[in-house]
PDB file of C-alpha atoms in Angstrom:
ATOM      1  CA  MET A 609      56.026  87.974  77.462  1.00  0.00           C
ATOM      2  CA  GLY A 610      59.809  87.574  77.147  1.00  0.00           C
ATOM      3  CA  LEU A 611      61.343  83.676  75.418  1.00  0.00           C
ATOM      4  CA  ALA A 612      58.015  81.697  74.692  1.00  0.00           C
ATOM      5  CA  LEU A 613      56.437  83.561  72.321  1.00  0.00           C
ATOM      6  CA  PRO A 614      59.709  82.815  70.235  1.00  0.00           C
ATOM      7  CA  LEU A 615      59.897  79.259  71.379  1.00  0.00           C
ATOM      8  CA  ALA A 616      55.164  79.133  70.551  1.00  0.00           C
ATOM      9  CA  ILE A 617      56.538  80.533  66.980  1.00  0.00           C
ATOM     10  CA  ALA A 618      58.946  78.067  66.269  1.00  0.00           C
ATOM     11  CA  SER A 619      57.916  75.385  68.301  1.00  0.00           C
ATOM     12  CA  THR A 620      54.969  74.903  65.311  1.00  0.00           C
ATOM     13  CA  ALA A 621      56.922  76.394  62.181  1.00  0.00           C
ATOM     14  CA  LEU A 622      58.640  73.437  63.456  1.00  0.00           C
ATOM     15  CA  SER A 623      55.672  71.201  63.620  1.00  0.00           C
ATOM     16  CA  PHE A 624      54.597  72.371  60.022  1.00  0.00           C
ATOM     17  CA  MET A 625      57.233  72.034  58.305  1.00  0.00           C
ATOM     18  CA  GLY A 626      58.016  68.076  59.815  1.00  0.00           C
ATOM     19  CA  SER A 627      53.861  67.606  58.797  1.00  0.00           C
ATOM     20  CA  MET A 628      54.364  69.287  55.265  1.00  0.00           C
ATOM     21  CA  SER A 629      57.690  67.087  54.699  1.00  0.00           C
ATOM     22  CA  ALA A 630      56.493  63.349  56.278  1.00  0.00           C
ATOM     23  CA  ALA A 631      52.905  64.681  53.573  1.00  0.00           C
ATOM     24  CA  LYS A 632      54.952  64.735  50.707  1.00  0.00           C
ATOM     25  CA  ALA A 633      57.712  61.514  51.883  1.00  0.00           C
ATOM     26  CA  ALA A 634      54.041  59.917  51.730  1.00  0.00           C
ATOM     27  CA  LYS A 635      53.513  60.628  47.814  1.00  0.00           C
ATOM     28  CA  ARG A 636      56.893  60.036  46.933  1.00  0.00           C
ATOM     29  CA  GLU A 637      56.328  56.629  48.918  1.00  0.00           C
ATOM     30  CA  ALA A 638      53.479  55.814  47.072  1.00  0.00           C
ATOM     31  CA  ALA A 639      55.177  56.932  43.833  1.00  0.00           C
ATOM     32  CA  LEU A 640      57.406  54.541  44.680  1.00  0.00           C
ATOM     33  CA  GLN A 641      54.732  51.554  45.475  1.00  0.00           C
ATOM     34  CA  ARG A 642      53.236  52.310  42.429  1.00  0.00           C
ATOM     35  CA  ARG A 643      56.883  52.187  40.131  1.00  0.00           C
ATOM     36  CA  GLN A 644      56.799  48.310  41.371  1.00  0.00           C
ATOM     37  CA  LEU A 645      53.482  46.973  41.017  1.00  0.00           C
ATOM     38  CA  GLN A 646      53.913  48.634  37.688  1.00  0.00           C
ATOM     39  CA  ARG A 647      57.560  46.332  36.569  1.00  0.00           C
ATOM     40  CA  GLN A 648      54.998  43.346  38.799  1.00  0.00           C
ATOM     41  CA  ILE A 649      53.245  43.555  36.460  1.00  0.00           C
ATOM     42  CA  GLU A 650      55.643  43.930  33.438  1.00  0.00           C
ATOM     43  CA  GLY A 651      57.139  40.536  34.045  1.00  0.00           C
ATOM     44  CA  ALA A 652      54.148  38.615  34.900  1.00  0.00           C
ATOM     45  CA  GLN A 653      53.346  39.313  31.025  1.00  0.00           C
ATOM     46  CA  LEU A 654      56.823  38.661  30.102  1.00  0.00           C
ATOM     47  CA  ALA A 655      56.902  35.502  32.277  1.00  0.00           C
ATOM     48  CA  SER A 656      53.160  34.503  30.985  1.00  0.00           C
ATOM     49  CA  LEU A 657      54.739  34.856  27.178  1.00  0.00           C
ATOM     50  CA  GLN A 658      57.624  32.707  27.855  1.00  0.00           C
ATOM     51  CA  ASP A 659      55.603  30.394  29.880  1.00  0.00           C
ATOM     52  CA  HIS A 660      53.487  29.747  26.824  1.00  0.00           C
ATOM     53  CA  ASN A 661      56.350  30.312  24.087  1.00  0.00           C
ATOM     54  CA  ALA A 662      57.857  27.891  26.271  1.00  0.00           C
ATOM     55  CA  ARG A 663      55.124  25.735  26.239  1.00  0.00           C
ATOM     56  CA  MET A 664      53.950  26.026  22.283  1.00  0.00           C
ATOM     57  CA  LYS A 665      57.374  24.371  21.491  1.00  0.00           C
ATOM     58  CA  ASN A 666      57.043  21.571  24.168  1.00  0.00           C
ATOM     59  CA  LEU A 667      54.086  20.681  21.534  1.00  0.00           C
ATOM     60  CA  GLN A 668      55.734  20.469  18.414  1.00  0.00           C
ATOM     61  CA  VAL A 669      58.633  18.977  19.555  1.00  0.00           C
ATOM     62  CA  PHE A 670      55.886  16.141  21.056  1.00  0.00           C
ATOM     63  CA  LEU A 671      53.846  16.942  17.071  1.00  0.00           C
ATOM     64  CA  GLY A 672      57.538  16.632  15.731  1.00  0.00           C
ATOM     65  CA  THR A 673      58.602  13.176  17.403  1.00  0.00           C
ATOM     66  CA  ASN A 674      54.820  12.070  16.832  1.00  0.00           C
ATOM     67  CA  ASP A 675      55.886  12.436  13.114  1.00  0.00           C
ATOM     68  CA  ALA A 676      59.181  11.028  13.447  1.00  0.00           C
ATOM     69  CA  LEU A 677      57.650   7.099  15.015  1.00  0.00           C
ATOM     70  CA  SER A 678      54.976   7.591  12.464  1.00  0.00           C
ATOM     71  CA  GLY A 679      57.435   8.246   9.000  1.00  0.00           C
ATOM     72  CA  ILE A 680      60.018   5.119  11.430  1.00  0.00           C
ATOM     73  CA  SER A 681      57.455   3.164  11.672  1.00  0.00           C
ATOM     74  CA  GLY A 682      56.015   3.345   7.956  1.00  0.00           C
ATOM     75  CA  ARG A 683      51.978   3.954   9.366  1.00  0.00           C
ATOM     76  CA  ASP A 684      50.506   6.477   6.844  1.00  0.00           C
ATOM     77  CA  MET A 685      49.447   9.342   9.296  1.00  0.00           C
ATOM     78  CA  GLY A 686      47.149  10.273   6.957  1.00  0.00           C
ATOM     79  CA  SER A 687      44.834   6.935   8.050  1.00  0.00           C
ATOM     80  CA  ASP A 688      46.314   6.134  10.818  1.00  0.00           C
ATOM     81  CA  ARG A 689      43.783   6.689  13.688  1.00  0.00           C
ATOM     82  CA  SER A 690      46.568   5.559  17.188  1.00  0.00           C
ATOM     83  CA  TYR A 691      48.952   8.727  15.806  1.00  0.00           C
ATOM     84  CA  ARG A 692      46.060  10.908  14.333  1.00  0.00           C
ATOM     85  CA  ALA A 693      44.583  10.731  18.249  1.00  0.00           C
ATOM     86  CA  ILE A 694      47.440  11.527  20.190  1.00  0.00           C
ATOM     87  CA  GLN A 695      48.001  14.661  18.310  1.00  0.00           C
ATOM     88  CA  GLU A 696      44.549  16.344  18.703  1.00  0.00           C
ATOM     89  CA  LYS A 697      44.299  14.792  23.019  1.00  0.00           C
ATOM     90  CA  ALA A 698      48.247  17.016  22.826  1.00  0.00           C
ATOM     91  CA  LYS A 699      46.341  19.966  21.931  1.00  0.00           C
ATOM     92  CA  ARG A 700      42.777  19.150  22.829  1.00  0.00           C
ATOM     93  CA  GLU A 701      45.223  19.552  26.553  1.00  0.00           C
ATOM     94  CA  MET A 702      47.510  21.943  25.617  1.00  0.00           C
ATOM     95  CA  ALA A 703      44.731  24.558  24.090  1.00  0.00           C
ATOM     96  CA  THR A 704      43.330  23.459  27.901  1.00  0.00           C
ATOM     97  CA  GLU A 705      46.559  24.630  30.218  1.00  0.00           C
ATOM     98  CA  THR A 706      46.985  27.445  27.483  1.00  0.00           C
ATOM     99  CA  ASP A 707      43.375  28.611  28.939  1.00  0.00           C
ATOM    100  CA  ARG A 708      44.158  28.912  32.434  1.00  0.00           C
ATOM    101  CA  ARG A 709      47.683  29.175  32.275  1.00  0.00           C
ATOM    102  CA  PHE A 710      46.114  32.746  31.097  1.00  0.00           C
ATOM    103  CA  VAL A 711      43.454  32.839  32.862  1.00  0.00           C
ATOM    104  CA  GLN A 712      45.703  32.691  35.739  1.00  0.00           C
ATOM    105  CA  SER A 713      47.852  35.195  34.346  1.00  0.00           C
ATOM    106  CA  LEU A 714      45.281  37.836  34.389  1.00  0.00           C
ATOM    107  CA  ASN A 715      44.238  37.793  37.325  1.00  0.00           C
ATOM    108  CA  GLU A 716      47.598  37.983  38.593  1.00  0.00           C
ATOM    109  CA  GLN A 717      47.693  41.038  36.504  1.00  0.00           C
ATOM    110  CA  ALA A 718      44.507  41.841  37.483  1.00  0.00           C
ATOM    111  CA  ARG A 719      46.139  41.886  41.375  1.00  0.00           C
ATOM    112  CA  LEU A 720      48.517  43.722  41.204  1.00  0.00           C
ATOM    113  CA  SER A 721      46.422  46.506  39.379  1.00  0.00           C
ATOM    114  CA  LEU A 722      44.354  46.444  42.225  1.00  0.00           C
ATOM    115  CA  ALA A 723      47.747  46.495  44.765  1.00  0.00           C
ATOM    116  CA  GLN A 724      48.980  49.868  42.698  1.00  0.00           C
ATOM    117  CA  THR A 725      45.304  51.958  42.359  1.00  0.00           C
ATOM    118  CA  VAL A 726      45.522  50.324  46.654  1.00  0.00           C
ATOM    119  CA  ALA A 727      49.201  52.166  47.380  1.00  0.00           C
ATOM    120  CA  MET A 728      48.269  55.101  45.308  1.00  0.00           C
ATOM    121  CA  GLU A 729      45.133  55.663  47.203  1.00  0.00           C
ATOM    122  CA  LYS A 730      47.022  54.932  50.294  1.00  0.00           C
ATOM    123  CA  GLY A 731      49.562  56.867  49.721  1.00  0.00           C
ATOM    124  CA  ARG A 732      47.343  59.717  48.983  1.00  0.00           C
ATOM    125  CA  ASN A 733      45.471  59.492  52.089  1.00  0.00           C
ATOM    126  CA  LEU A 734      48.462  59.824  53.715  1.00  0.00           C
ATOM    127  CA  SER A 735      49.833  62.765  52.399  1.00  0.00           C
ATOM    128  CA  ARG A 736      46.052  64.463  52.828  1.00  0.00           C
ATOM    129  CA  ALA A 737      46.289  63.135  56.441  1.00  0.00           C
ATOM    130  CA  TYR A 738      49.676  65.176  57.266  1.00  0.00           C
ATOM    131  CA  ARG A 739      48.343  68.023  55.414  1.00  0.00           C
ATOM    132  CA  TYR A 740      45.697  68.494  57.808  1.00  0.00           C
ATOM    133  CA  GLN A 741      48.112  67.695  60.726  1.00  0.00           C
ATOM    134  CA  ALA A 742      50.036  70.711  59.968  1.00  0.00           C
ATOM    135  CA  PHE A 743      47.048  73.293  59.242  1.00  0.00           C
ATOM    136  CA  GLY A 744      45.934  72.038  62.589  1.00  0.00           C
ATOM    137  CA  THR A 745      49.238  72.414  63.904  1.00  0.00           C
ATOM    138  CA  LEU A 746      49.404  76.465  62.966  1.00  0.00           C
ATOM    139  CA  PHE A 747      46.138  77.020  64.324  1.00  0.00           C
ATOM    140  CA  SER A 748      46.814  75.600  67.313  1.00  0.00           C
ATOM    141  CA  GLY A 749      49.590  77.318  67.734  1.00  0.00           C
ATOM    142  CA  ALA A 750      48.063  80.688  66.853  1.00  0.00           C
ATOM    143  CA  MET A 751      46.248  79.735  70.015  1.00  0.00           C
ATOM    144  CA  LYS A 752      48.716  78.622  72.210  1.00  0.00           C
ATOM    145  CA  ALA A 753      50.985  82.025  71.701  1.00  0.00           C
ATOM    146  CA  GLN A 754      48.155  84.540  72.011  1.00  0.00           C
ATOM    147  CA  PRO A 755      48.075  84.846  75.299  1.00  0.00           C
ATOM    148  CA  LEU A 756      51.852  85.495  75.715  1.00  0.00           C
ATOM    149  CA  MET A 757      50.882  88.300  72.921  1.00  0.00           C
ATOM    150  CA  ALA A 758      51.657  91.470  74.285  1.00  0.00           C
ATOM    151  CA  GLY A 759      48.479  93.790  75.362  1.00  0.00           C
ATOM    152  CA  SER A 760      46.833  89.649  77.019  1.00  0.00           C
ATOM    153  CA  PRO A 761      45.488  90.352  79.693  1.00  0.00           C
ATOM    154  CA  ALA A 762      48.123  88.338  82.504  1.00  0.00           C
ATOM    155  CA  GLY A 763      48.957  86.480  79.403  1.00  0.00           C
ATOM    156  CA  GLN A 764      46.130  83.930  80.123  1.00  0.00           C
ATOM    157  CA  PRO A 765      43.904  83.007  77.121  1.00  0.00           C
ATOM    158  CA  ASN A 766      39.975  84.603  78.297  1.00  0.00           C
ATOM    159  CA  TYR A 767      38.032  82.322  76.729  1.00  0.00           C
ATOM    160  CA  GLY A 768      34.578  84.083  77.677  1.00  0.00           C
ATOM    161  CA  PHE A 769      34.659  83.974  81.277  1.00  0.00           C
ATOM    162  CA  THR A 770      34.211  86.877  83.388  1.00  0.00           C
ATOM    163  CA  PRO A 771      33.545  87.536  86.693  1.00  0.00           C
ATOM    164  CA  SER A 772      30.759  89.611  85.021  1.00  0.00           C
ATOM    165  CA  THR A 773      29.451  86.071  82.561  1.00  0.00           C
ATOM    166  CA  SER A 774      29.620  83.770  85.534  1.00  0.00           C
ATOM    167  CA  GLY A 775      27.950  84.605  87.860  1.00  0.00           C
ATOM    168  CA  LEU A 776      30.584  86.016  90.660  1.00  0.00           C
ATOM    169  CA  ARG A 777      31.313  89.676  91.709  1.00  0.00           C
TER     170      ARG A 777
END
């Protein structure tokens, strides 16, 4: 018996602690990825809002320039169909562009949200696997230590095989 039993116990304990530590690390890593993806979602929302505001500002500048040109040319905006048509077309195109960009923004946010959920699930699954591994190590260590304990016949495991059960005499 001697040194073998304490070494078997120590080996099992170290392996168990290593697996439990890896489980905690997997959870921390998943939480970090979730926070990072949440920041990306918030960044995408902000970028979308800034992009929308810039487009609306450009539309207002265009409409203001169009009004100024109408005033300089001496044409009446209320009755001049060509100026009105230009403005209406610009508004329609801006509405279409705004809708398209909004849908793109929602798609990006949904993609990031899915990645966030997947990262959390991967972390949970990996953590669970490490915990199972840790407890499997305990059971395996117990099975390996059993033959080394005092009172075990010749330090060999007995798996139910004896000369009397095998038919040998």
